[in-house]
Coordinates of C-alpha atoms and ligand atoms in Angstrom, one line a residue:
X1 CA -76.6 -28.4 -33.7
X2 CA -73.5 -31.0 -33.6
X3 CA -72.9 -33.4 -30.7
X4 CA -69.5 -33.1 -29.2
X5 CA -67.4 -36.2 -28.0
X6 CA -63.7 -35.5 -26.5
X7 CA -61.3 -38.5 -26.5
X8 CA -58.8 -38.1 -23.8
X9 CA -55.9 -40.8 -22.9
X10 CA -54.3 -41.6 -20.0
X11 CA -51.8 -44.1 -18.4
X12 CA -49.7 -44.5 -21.5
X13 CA -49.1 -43.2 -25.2
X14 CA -49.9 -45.4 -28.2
X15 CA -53.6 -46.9 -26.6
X16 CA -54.4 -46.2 -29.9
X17 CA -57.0 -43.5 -29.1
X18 CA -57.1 -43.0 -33.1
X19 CA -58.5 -46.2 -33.5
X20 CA -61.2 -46.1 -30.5
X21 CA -62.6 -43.0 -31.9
X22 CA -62.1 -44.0 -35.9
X23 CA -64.3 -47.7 -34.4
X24 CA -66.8 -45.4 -32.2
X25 CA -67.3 -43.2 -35.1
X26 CA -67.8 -46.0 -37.6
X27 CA -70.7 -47.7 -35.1
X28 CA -72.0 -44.5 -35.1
X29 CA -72.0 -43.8 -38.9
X30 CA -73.5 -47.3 -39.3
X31 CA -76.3 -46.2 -37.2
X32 CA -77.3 -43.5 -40.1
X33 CA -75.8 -40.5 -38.5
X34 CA -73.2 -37.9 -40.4
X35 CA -69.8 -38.4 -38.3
X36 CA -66.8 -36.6 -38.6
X37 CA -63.0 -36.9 -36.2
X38 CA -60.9 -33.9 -35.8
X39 CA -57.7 -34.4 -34.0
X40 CA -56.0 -32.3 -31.6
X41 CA -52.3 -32.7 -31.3
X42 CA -50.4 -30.5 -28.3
X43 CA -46.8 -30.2 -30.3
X44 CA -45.4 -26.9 -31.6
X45 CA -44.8 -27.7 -35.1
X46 CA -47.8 -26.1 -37.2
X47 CA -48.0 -29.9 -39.0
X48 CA -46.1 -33.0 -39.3
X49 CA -45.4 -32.0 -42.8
X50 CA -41.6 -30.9 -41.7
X51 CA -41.2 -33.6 -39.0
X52 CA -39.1 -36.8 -39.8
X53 CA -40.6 -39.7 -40.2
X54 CA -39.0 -41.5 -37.1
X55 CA -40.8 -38.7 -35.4
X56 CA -43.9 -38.7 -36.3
X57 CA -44.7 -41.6 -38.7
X58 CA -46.4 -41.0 -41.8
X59 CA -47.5 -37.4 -42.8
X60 CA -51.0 -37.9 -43.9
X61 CA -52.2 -35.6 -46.7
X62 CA -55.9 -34.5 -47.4
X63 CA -57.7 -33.4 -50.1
X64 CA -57.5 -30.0 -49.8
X65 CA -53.9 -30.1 -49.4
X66 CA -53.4 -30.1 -45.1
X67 CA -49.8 -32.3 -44.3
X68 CA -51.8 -33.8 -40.9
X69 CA -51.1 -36.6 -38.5
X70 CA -51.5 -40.0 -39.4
X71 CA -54.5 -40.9 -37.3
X72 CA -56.4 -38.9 -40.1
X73 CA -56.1 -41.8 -42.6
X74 CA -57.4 -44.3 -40.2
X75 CA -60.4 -41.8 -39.7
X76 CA -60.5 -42.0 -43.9
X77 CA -60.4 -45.4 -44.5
X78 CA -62.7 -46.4 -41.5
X79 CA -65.5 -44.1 -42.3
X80 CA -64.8 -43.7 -46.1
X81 CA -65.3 -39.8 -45.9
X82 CA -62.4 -37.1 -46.4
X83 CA -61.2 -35.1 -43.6
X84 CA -59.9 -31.7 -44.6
X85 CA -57.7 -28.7 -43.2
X86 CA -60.0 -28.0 -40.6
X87 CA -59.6 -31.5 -38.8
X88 CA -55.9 -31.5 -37.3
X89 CA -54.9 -28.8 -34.8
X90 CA -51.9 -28.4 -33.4
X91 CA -50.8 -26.0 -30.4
X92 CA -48.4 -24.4 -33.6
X93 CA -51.7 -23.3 -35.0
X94 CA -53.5 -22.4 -32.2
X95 CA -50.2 -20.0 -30.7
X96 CA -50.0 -18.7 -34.6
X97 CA -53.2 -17.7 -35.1
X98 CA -53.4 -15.7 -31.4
X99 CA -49.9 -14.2 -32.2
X100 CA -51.5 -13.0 -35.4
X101 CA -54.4 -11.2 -33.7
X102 CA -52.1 -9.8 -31.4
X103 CA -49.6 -8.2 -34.0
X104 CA -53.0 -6.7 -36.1
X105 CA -54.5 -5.4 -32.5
X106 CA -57.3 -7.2 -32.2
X107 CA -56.6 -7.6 -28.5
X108 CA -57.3 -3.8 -27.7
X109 CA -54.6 -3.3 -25.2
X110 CA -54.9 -6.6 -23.7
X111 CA -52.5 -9.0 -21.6
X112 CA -52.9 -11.7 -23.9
X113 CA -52.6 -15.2 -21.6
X114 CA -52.9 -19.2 -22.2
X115 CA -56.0 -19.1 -20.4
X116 CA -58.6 -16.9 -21.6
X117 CA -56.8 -16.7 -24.9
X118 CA -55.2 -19.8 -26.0
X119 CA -58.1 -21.7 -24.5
X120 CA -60.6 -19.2 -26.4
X121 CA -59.1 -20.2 -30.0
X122 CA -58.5 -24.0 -28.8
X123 CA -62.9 -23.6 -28.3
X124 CA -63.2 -22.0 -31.4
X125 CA -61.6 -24.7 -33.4
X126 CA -63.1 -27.4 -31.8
X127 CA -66.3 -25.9 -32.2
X128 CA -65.6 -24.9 -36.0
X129 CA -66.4 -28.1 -37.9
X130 CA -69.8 -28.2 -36.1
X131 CA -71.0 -24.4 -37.7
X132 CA -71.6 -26.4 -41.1
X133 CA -74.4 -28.5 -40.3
X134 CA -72.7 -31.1 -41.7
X135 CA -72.4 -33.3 -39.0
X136 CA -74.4 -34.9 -36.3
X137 CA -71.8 -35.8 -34.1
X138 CA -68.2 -34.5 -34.0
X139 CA -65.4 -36.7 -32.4
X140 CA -62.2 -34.9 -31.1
X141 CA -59.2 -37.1 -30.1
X142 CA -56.8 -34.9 -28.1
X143 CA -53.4 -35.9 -29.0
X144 CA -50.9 -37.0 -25.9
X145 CA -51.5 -38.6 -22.3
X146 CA -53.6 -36.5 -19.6
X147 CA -51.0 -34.7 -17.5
X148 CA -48.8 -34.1 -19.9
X149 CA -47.7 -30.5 -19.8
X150 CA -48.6 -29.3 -23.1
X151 CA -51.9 -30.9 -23.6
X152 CA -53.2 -29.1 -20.6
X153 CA -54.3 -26.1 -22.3
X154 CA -56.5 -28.1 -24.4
X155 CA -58.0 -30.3 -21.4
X156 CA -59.2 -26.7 -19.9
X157 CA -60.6 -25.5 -23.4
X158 CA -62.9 -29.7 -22.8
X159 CA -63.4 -28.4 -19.4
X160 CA -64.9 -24.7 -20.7
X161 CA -67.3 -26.3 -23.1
X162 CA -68.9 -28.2 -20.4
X163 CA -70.4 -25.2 -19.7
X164 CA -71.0 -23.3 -23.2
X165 CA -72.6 -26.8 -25.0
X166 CA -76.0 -27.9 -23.9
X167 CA -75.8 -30.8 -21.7
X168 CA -77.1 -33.4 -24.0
X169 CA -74.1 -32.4 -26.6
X170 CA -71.6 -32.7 -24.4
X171 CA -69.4 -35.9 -23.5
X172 CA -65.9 -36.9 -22.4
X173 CA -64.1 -40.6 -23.2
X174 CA -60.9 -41.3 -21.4
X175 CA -58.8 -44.4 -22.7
X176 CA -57.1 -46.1 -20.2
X177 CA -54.7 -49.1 -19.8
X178 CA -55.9 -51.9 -17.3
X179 CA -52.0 -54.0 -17.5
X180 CA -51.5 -57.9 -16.6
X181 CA -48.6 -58.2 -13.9
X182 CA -47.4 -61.7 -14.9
X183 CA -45.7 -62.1 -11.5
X184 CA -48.7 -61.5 -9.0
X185 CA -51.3 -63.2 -12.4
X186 CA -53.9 -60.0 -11.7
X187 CA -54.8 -57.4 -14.0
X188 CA -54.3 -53.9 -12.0
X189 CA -57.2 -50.9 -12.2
X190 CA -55.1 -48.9 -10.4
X191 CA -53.2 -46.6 -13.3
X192 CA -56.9 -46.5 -14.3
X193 CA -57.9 -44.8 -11.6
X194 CA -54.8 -42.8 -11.0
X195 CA -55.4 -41.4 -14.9
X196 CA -59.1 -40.3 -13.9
X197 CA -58.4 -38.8 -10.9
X198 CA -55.7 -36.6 -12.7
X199 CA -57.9 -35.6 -15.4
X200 CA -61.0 -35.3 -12.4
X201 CA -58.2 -32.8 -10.7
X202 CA -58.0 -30.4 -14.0
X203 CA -62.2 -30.4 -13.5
X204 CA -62.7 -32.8 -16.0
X205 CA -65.1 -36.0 -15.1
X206 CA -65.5 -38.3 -18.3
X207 CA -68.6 -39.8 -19.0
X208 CA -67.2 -43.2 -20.4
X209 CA -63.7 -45.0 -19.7
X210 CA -62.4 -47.6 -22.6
X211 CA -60.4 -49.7 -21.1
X212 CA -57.5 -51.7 -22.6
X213 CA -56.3 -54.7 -21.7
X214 CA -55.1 -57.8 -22.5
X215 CA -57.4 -60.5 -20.5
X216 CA -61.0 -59.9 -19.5
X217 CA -61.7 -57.3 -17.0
X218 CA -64.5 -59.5 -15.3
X219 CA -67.6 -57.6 -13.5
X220 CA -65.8 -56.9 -10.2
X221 CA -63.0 -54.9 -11.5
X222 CA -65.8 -52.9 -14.0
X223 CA -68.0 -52.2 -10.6
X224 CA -64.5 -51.1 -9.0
X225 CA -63.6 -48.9 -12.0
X226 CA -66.9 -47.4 -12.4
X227 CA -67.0 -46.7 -8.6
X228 CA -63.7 -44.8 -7.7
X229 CA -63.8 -43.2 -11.1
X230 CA -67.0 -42.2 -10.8
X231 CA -69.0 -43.6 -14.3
X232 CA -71.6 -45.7 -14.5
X233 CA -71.1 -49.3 -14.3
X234 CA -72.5 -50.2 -18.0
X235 CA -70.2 -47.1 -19.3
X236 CA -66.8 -49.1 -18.7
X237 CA -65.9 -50.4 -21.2
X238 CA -63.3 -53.1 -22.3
X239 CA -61.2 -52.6 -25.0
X240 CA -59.3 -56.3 -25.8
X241 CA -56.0 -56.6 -27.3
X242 CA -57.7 -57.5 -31.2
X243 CA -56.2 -59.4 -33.7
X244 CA -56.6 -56.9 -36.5
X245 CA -57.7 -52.9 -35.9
X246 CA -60.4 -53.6 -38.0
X247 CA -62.0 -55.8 -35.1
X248 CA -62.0 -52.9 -33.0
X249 CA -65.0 -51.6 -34.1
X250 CA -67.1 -55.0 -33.7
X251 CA -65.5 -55.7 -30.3
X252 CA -66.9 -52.0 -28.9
X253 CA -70.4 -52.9 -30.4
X254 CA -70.7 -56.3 -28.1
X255 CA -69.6 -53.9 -25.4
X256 CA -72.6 -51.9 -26.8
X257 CA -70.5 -48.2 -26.7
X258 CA -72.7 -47.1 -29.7
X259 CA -75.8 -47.5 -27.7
X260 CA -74.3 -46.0 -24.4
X261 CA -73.1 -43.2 -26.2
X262 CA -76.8 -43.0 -27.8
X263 CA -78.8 -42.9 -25.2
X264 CA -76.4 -40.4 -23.1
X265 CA -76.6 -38.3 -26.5
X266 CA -80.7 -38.5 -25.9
X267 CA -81.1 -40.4 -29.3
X268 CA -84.2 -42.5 -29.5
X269 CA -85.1 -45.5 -32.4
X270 CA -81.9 -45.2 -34.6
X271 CA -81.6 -47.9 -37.2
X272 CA -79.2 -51.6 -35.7
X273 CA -75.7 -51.4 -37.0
X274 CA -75.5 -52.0 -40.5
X275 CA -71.9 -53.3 -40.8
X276 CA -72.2 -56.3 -43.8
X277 CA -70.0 -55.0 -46.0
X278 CA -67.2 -54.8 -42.8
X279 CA -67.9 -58.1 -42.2
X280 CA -67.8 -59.6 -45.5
X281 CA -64.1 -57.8 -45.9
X282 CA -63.1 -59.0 -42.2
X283 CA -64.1 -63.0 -43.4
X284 CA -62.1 -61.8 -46.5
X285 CA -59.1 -60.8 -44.5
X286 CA -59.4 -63.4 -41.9
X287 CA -59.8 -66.3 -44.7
X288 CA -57.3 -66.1 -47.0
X289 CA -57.1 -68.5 -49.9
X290 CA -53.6 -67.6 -51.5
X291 CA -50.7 -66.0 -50.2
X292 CA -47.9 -63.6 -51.4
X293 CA -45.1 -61.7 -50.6
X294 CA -44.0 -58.3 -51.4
X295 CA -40.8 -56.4 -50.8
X296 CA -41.5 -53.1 -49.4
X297 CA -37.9 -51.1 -50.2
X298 CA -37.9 -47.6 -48.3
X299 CA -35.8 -46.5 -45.5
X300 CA -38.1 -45.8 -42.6
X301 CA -39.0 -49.5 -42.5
X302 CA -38.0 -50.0 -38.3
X303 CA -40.8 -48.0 -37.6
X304 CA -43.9 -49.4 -38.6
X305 CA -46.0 -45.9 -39.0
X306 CA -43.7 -44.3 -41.6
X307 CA -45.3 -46.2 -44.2
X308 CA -48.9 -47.1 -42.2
X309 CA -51.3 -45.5 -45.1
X310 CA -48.7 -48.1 -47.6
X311 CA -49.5 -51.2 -44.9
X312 CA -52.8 -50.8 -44.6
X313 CA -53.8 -50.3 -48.5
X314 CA -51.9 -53.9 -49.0
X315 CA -54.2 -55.4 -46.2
X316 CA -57.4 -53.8 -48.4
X317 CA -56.0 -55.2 -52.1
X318 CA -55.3 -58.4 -50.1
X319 CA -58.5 -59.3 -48.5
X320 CA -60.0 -57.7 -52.4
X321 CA -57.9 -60.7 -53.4
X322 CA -59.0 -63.1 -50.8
X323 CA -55.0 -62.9 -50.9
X324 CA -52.7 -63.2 -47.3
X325 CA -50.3 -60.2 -48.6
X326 CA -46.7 -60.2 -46.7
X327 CA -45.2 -57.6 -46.6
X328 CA -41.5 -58.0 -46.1
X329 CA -39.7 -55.0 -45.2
X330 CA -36.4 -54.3 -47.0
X331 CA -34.1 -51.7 -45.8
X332 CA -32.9 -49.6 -49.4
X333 CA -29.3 -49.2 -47.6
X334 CA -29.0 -53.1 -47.0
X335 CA -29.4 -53.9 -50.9
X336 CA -26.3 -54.0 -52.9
X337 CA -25.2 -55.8 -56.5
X338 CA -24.1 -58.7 -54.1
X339 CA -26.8 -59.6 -52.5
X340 CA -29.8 -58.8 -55.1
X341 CA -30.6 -62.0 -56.3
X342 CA -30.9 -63.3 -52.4
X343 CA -32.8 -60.7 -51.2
X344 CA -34.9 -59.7 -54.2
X345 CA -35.2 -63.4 -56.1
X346 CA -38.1 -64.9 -53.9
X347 CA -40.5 -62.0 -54.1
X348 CA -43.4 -62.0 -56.0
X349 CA -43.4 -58.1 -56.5
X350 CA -41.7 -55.1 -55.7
X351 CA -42.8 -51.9 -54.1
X352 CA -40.6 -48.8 -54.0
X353 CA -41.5 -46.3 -51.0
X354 CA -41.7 -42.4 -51.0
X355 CA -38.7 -40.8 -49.8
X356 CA -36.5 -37.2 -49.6
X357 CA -33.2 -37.0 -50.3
X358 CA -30.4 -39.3 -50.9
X359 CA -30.0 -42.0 -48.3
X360 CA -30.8 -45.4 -49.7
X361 CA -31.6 -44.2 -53.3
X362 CA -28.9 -46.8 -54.9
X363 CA -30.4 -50.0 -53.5
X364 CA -33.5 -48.1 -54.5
X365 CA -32.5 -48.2 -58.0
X366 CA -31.0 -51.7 -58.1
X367 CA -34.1 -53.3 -56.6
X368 CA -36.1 -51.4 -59.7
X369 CA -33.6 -52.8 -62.6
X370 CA -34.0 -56.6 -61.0
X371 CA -37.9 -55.8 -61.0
X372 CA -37.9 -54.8 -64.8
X373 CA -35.1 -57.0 -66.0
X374 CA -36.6 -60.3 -64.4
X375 CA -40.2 -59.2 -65.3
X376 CA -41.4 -59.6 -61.7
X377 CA -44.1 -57.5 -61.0
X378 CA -43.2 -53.2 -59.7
X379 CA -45.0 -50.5 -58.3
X380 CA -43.4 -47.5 -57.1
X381 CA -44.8 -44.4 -54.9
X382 CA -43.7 -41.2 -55.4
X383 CA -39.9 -40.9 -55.3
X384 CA -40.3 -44.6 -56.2
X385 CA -41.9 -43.5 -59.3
X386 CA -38.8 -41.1 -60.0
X387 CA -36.7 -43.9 -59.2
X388 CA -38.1 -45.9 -61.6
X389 CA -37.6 -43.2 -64.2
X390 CA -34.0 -42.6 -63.2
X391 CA -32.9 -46.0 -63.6
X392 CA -34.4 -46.6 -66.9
X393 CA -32.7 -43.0 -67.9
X394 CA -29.3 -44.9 -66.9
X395 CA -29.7 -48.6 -67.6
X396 CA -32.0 -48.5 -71.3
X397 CA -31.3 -45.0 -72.6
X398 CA -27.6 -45.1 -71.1
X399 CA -28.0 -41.7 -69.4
X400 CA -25.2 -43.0 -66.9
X401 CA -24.8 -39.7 -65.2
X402 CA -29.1 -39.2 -65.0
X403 CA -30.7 -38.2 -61.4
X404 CA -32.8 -35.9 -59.6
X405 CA -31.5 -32.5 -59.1
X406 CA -33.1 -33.2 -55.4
X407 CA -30.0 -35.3 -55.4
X408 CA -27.6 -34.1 -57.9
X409 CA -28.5 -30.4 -58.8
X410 CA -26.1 -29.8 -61.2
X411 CA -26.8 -33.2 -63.0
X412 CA -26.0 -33.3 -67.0
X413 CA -29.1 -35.2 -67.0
X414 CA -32.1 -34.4 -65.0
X415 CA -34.7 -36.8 -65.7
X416 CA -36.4 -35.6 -62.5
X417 CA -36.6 -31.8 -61.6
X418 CA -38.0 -29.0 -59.8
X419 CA -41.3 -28.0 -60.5
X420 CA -40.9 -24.5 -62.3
X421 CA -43.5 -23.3 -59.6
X422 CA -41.1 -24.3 -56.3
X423 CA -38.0 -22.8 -58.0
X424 CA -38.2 -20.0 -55.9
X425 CA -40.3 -20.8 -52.7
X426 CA -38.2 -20.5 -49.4
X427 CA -39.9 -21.7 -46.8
X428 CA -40.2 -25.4 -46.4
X429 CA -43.3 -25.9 -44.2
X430 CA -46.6 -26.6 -46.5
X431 CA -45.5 -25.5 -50.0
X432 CA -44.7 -29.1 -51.5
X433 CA -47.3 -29.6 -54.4
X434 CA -50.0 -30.7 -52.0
X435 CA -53.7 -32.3 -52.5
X436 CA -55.9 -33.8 -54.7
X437 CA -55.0 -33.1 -58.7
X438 CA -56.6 -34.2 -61.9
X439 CA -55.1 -37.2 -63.6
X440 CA -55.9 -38.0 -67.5
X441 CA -55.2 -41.1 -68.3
X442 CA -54.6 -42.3 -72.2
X443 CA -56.0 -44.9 -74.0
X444 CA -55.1 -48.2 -74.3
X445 CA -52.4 -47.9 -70.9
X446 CA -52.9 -50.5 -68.0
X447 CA -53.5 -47.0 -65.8
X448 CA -56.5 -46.4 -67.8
X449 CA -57.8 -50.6 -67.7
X450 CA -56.7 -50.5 -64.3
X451 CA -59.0 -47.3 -63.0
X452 CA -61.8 -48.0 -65.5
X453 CA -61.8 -44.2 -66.2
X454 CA -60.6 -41.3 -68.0
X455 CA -60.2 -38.8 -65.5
X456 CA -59.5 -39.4 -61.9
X457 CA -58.0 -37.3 -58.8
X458 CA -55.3 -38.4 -56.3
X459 CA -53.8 -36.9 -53.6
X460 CA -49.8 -35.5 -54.1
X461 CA -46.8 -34.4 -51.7
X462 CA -43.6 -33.9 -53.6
X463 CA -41.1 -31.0 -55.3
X464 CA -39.9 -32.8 -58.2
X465 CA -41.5 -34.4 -61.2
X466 CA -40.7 -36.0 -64.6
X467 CA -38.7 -33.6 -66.4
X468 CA -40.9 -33.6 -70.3
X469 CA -37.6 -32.7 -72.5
X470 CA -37.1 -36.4 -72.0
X471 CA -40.4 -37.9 -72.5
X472 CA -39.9 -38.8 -76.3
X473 CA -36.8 -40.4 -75.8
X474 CA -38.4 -43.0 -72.8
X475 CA -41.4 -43.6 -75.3
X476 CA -39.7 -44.9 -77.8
X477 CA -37.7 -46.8 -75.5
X478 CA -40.7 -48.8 -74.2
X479 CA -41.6 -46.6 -70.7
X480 CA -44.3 -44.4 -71.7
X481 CA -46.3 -41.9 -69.8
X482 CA -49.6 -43.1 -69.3
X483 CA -51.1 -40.2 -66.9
X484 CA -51.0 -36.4 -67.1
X485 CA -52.3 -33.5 -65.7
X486 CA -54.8 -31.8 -67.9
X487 CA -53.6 -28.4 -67.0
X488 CA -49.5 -28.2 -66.5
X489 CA -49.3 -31.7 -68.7
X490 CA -46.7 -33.0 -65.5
X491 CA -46.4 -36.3 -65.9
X492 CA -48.1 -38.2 -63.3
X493 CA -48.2 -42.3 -64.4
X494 CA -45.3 -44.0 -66.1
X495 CA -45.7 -47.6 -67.1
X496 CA -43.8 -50.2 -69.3
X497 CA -46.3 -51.9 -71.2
X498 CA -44.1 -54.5 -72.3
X499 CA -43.3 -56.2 -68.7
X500 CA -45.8 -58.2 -66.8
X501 CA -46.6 -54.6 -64.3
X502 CA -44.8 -52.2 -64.0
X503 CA -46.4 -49.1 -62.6
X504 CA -44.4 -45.8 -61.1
X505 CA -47.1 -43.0 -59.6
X506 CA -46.3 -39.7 -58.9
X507 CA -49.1 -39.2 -56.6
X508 CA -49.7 -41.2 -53.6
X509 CA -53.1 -43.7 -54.3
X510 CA -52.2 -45.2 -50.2
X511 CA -53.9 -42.0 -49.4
X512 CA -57.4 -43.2 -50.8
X513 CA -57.6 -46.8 -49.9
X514 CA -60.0 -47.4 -47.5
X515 CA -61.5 -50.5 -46.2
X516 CA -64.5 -50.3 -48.5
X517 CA -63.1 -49.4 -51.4
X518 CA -59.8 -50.7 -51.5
X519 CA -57.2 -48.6 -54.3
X520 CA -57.2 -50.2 -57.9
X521 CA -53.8 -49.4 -58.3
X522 CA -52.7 -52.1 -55.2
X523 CA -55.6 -54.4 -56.1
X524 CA -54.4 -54.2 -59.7
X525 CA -50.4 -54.6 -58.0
X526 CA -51.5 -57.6 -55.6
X527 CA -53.4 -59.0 -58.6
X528 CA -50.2 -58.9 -60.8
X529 CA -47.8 -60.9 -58.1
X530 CA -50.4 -64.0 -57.9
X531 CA -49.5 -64.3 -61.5
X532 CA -53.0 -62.9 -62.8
Ligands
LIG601 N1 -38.5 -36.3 -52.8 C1 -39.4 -36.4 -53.9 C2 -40.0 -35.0 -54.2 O1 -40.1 -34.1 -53.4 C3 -40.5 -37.4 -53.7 C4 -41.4 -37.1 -52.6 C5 -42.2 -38.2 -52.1 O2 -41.9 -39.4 -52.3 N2 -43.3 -38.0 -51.4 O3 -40.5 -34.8 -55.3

């Protein structure tokens, strides 16, 4: 039988409760047990997959194909295991799967309510990733700050299991903030205890509160926490601001979470932490001995999040590198022929982010022609891949008029087009070509020297793809296609082997980086722009 832990948050979004329970879950994993995060997010939307970026960051995409929220790939890259369909759960879900059961009948005749119904399925799914046996202990972040309307239905469902999961299985970890006030110099425990008290008033007592902050809580204002909230005194916890989220994990251990959650859990004589490998990466990352800078061109880049899974798989290649990788963010509107050689001419590579439609694709395309005609190093995600493709279509073969029918449908030359497959899907929501695919990769390519391999997976979230009537034409003009799939032959690598990297992916490697084992791909990229 699993062990269940519910992460709640109070006081104020973006605590970063993703990161307290990917750090818990990582102490916890190091400890030998099987570990798994499942997040719980109260908005309507069945998944982020039709949600704008400035709303909702990155989409994250699993293996098995599920468009989730992006504290999934800082649960993947911190424990190194795959999350699945199962693990993000949205109120959309939750209301369509009731509203199903409803229509067939299963509710004989019944009212059916938010509370024993929606509650009942919000259990169930909570409760599902535990029927496997897979996992030990099962951590559940519940999306949104306690009192916030629509999260309350899923605080009662935390409240319910009190009662259905045997004591020992059972626990509750409310985040809180603990702010400085610069005028009066004190740090304030007050929101702290306002937070528990609300979440105390829907019958819900937590066992442990994390408390951020940015100075040093100091032993009277734990004893005052732990007092009017109503924890132990060793079971607050202080979260300090951290200079990298990878500290996270260590700075909990000195707090010793892992072995307060352990021996609330009833565990006795579990292995220390084993976290060497963290460590050696942390020095890596910490202790830089070069330094670089990369233009990231996309047109999300205000908000950090859009492009997190992109971020974060720079900060792996770079500490892989014992390399300090900047990563200078470059809106694709602001580029234009004028400007180019300013903003483009100090970088030591170029990155070309994933995109829809048709805002920003011209500086998208300009940055790629000053990538491959001054042989600086390129990498491009996705629709930077198809970029890359359009502007060689235009600028080498002198297909002037090429471009995606995503932006141009009636395009004399579409180098990119619509998978034959999504010609005649309506509905937007979860039909892109989603999840993990096999990739072949031919001989003698820099893919294939780059992965080490023949065959590999990577994950995919897109419409279009290379459009094959063209591909002799770019192959004897010096971009050839260097990955395939084995079974629809889509063209999923394109490469110029005569250019110091150049690399356009259909797939999306940011997906699979994690802290352990970093992507080749952007080690290979990072690699390329220190000149090696
Ligand atoms: N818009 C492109 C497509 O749907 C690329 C998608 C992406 O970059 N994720 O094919």
């Amino acid at each position: 039988m699993a062990k269940f832990i519910f992460v709640t948050g109070g006081v104020t979004s973006s605590l970063g409760k993703g990161i307290l329970a990917a750090s818990l879950a990582k102490l916890l994993q190091s400890r030998g047990l099987k570990v798994t995060i499942q997040k719980f997010d109260p908005y309507i939307n069945i998944d982020p997959g039709t949600m704008n970026p400035y709303e909702h960051g990155e989409c994250y995409v699993t293996e098995d194909g599920a468009e989730t929220d992006l504290d999934l790939g800082h649960y993947e890259r911190f424990l190194g295991v795959y999350t699945s369909q199962e693990n993000n759960v949205t109120t959309g879900k939750i209301y369509q799967e009731v509203i199903n059961r409803e229509r067939r009948g299963d509710y004989l005749g019944k009212t059916v309510q938010v509370i024993p119904h929606i509650t009942d399925e919000i259990q169930r799914r909570m409760l599902l990733l535990g029927n496997s046996n897979q996992y030990d202990i099962i951590l559940t972040e519940i999306g949104g700050t306690v009192g916030d309307i629509e999260s309350l239905p899923f605080i009662e469902a935390i409240r319910q299991l009190k009662w259905k999961l045997p004591k020992q299985d059972y626990m509750v970890i409310h985040l809180t903030l603990v702010p400085y006030l610069s005028s009066a110099k004190e740090l304030k425990t007050k929101p702290t205890q306002h937070s528990v008290k609300e979440l105390q008033s829907y019958g819900v007592q937590p066992h442990i509160i994390v408390c951020r902050t940015e100075m040093s809580l100091g032993d009277e204002r734990k004893r005052k926490i732990a007092e009017f909230c109503n924890v132990d005194y060793d079971s607050v916890i202080e979260a300090l601001d951290a200079e990298t989220i990878y500290d996270v994990p260590l700075n909990l251990k000195k707090e010793k979470l892992d072995d307060i959650v352990l021996e609330k859990f009833g565990y006795s004589m579990l292995p220390e932490v084993n976290m060497e490998e963290w460590n050696v990466f942390l020095h890596r990352l910490k202790y830089p001995k070069k330094e670089i800078t990369i233009g990231l061109i996309g047109k999300y880049i205000e908000l950090k999040d859009a492009y997190i899974s992109i971020y974060e798989s720079f900060i792996h290649a770079g500490a892989k590198n014992e390399c300090k990788v900047n990563v200078e963010r470059i809106h694709s509107e602001d580029i234009n022929k004028d400007n180019l050689k300013e903003r483009l001419g100090l970088l030591d590579g170029i990155f070309v982010a994933p995109g829809f439609g048709q805002r920003g694709i011209d500086g998208k395309i300009l940055a790629i022609q000053f990538a491959r005609e001054n042989n600086i190093p390129f990498f491009g995600v996705c629709l930077g891949m198809q970029m890359a493709v359009i502007e060689f279509a235009k600028n080498v073969l002198g297909l002037e008029q090429a471009n995606s029918t995503e932006m141009q449908a009636d395009t004399p030359n579409p180098v990119i087009d619509m998978m034959q497959e999504q010609k005649t899907i309506v509905n937007m929501g979860g039909t892109m070509r989603l999840g993990s695919y096999a990739c072949s990769l031919k001989e003698n390519t820099i893919a294939r020297s780059i992965y080490g391999a023949t065959d590999i997976t990577e994950r995919h979230r897109h419409r279009y793809e290379f459009n094959n009537k063209y591909l002799q034409q770019f192959e004897e003009n010096g971009m050839i296609a260097s990955g395939f799939n084995p079974d629809t032959n889509l063209v999923e690598i394109v490469e110029i082997p005569n250019h110091r990297f150049f690399v356009g992916v259909q797939f999306h490697p940011e997906l699979k980086s994690t802290i352990l084992k970093p992507h080749p791909l952007f080690c290979a990229f990072v690699k390329a722009c220190l000149g090696g």
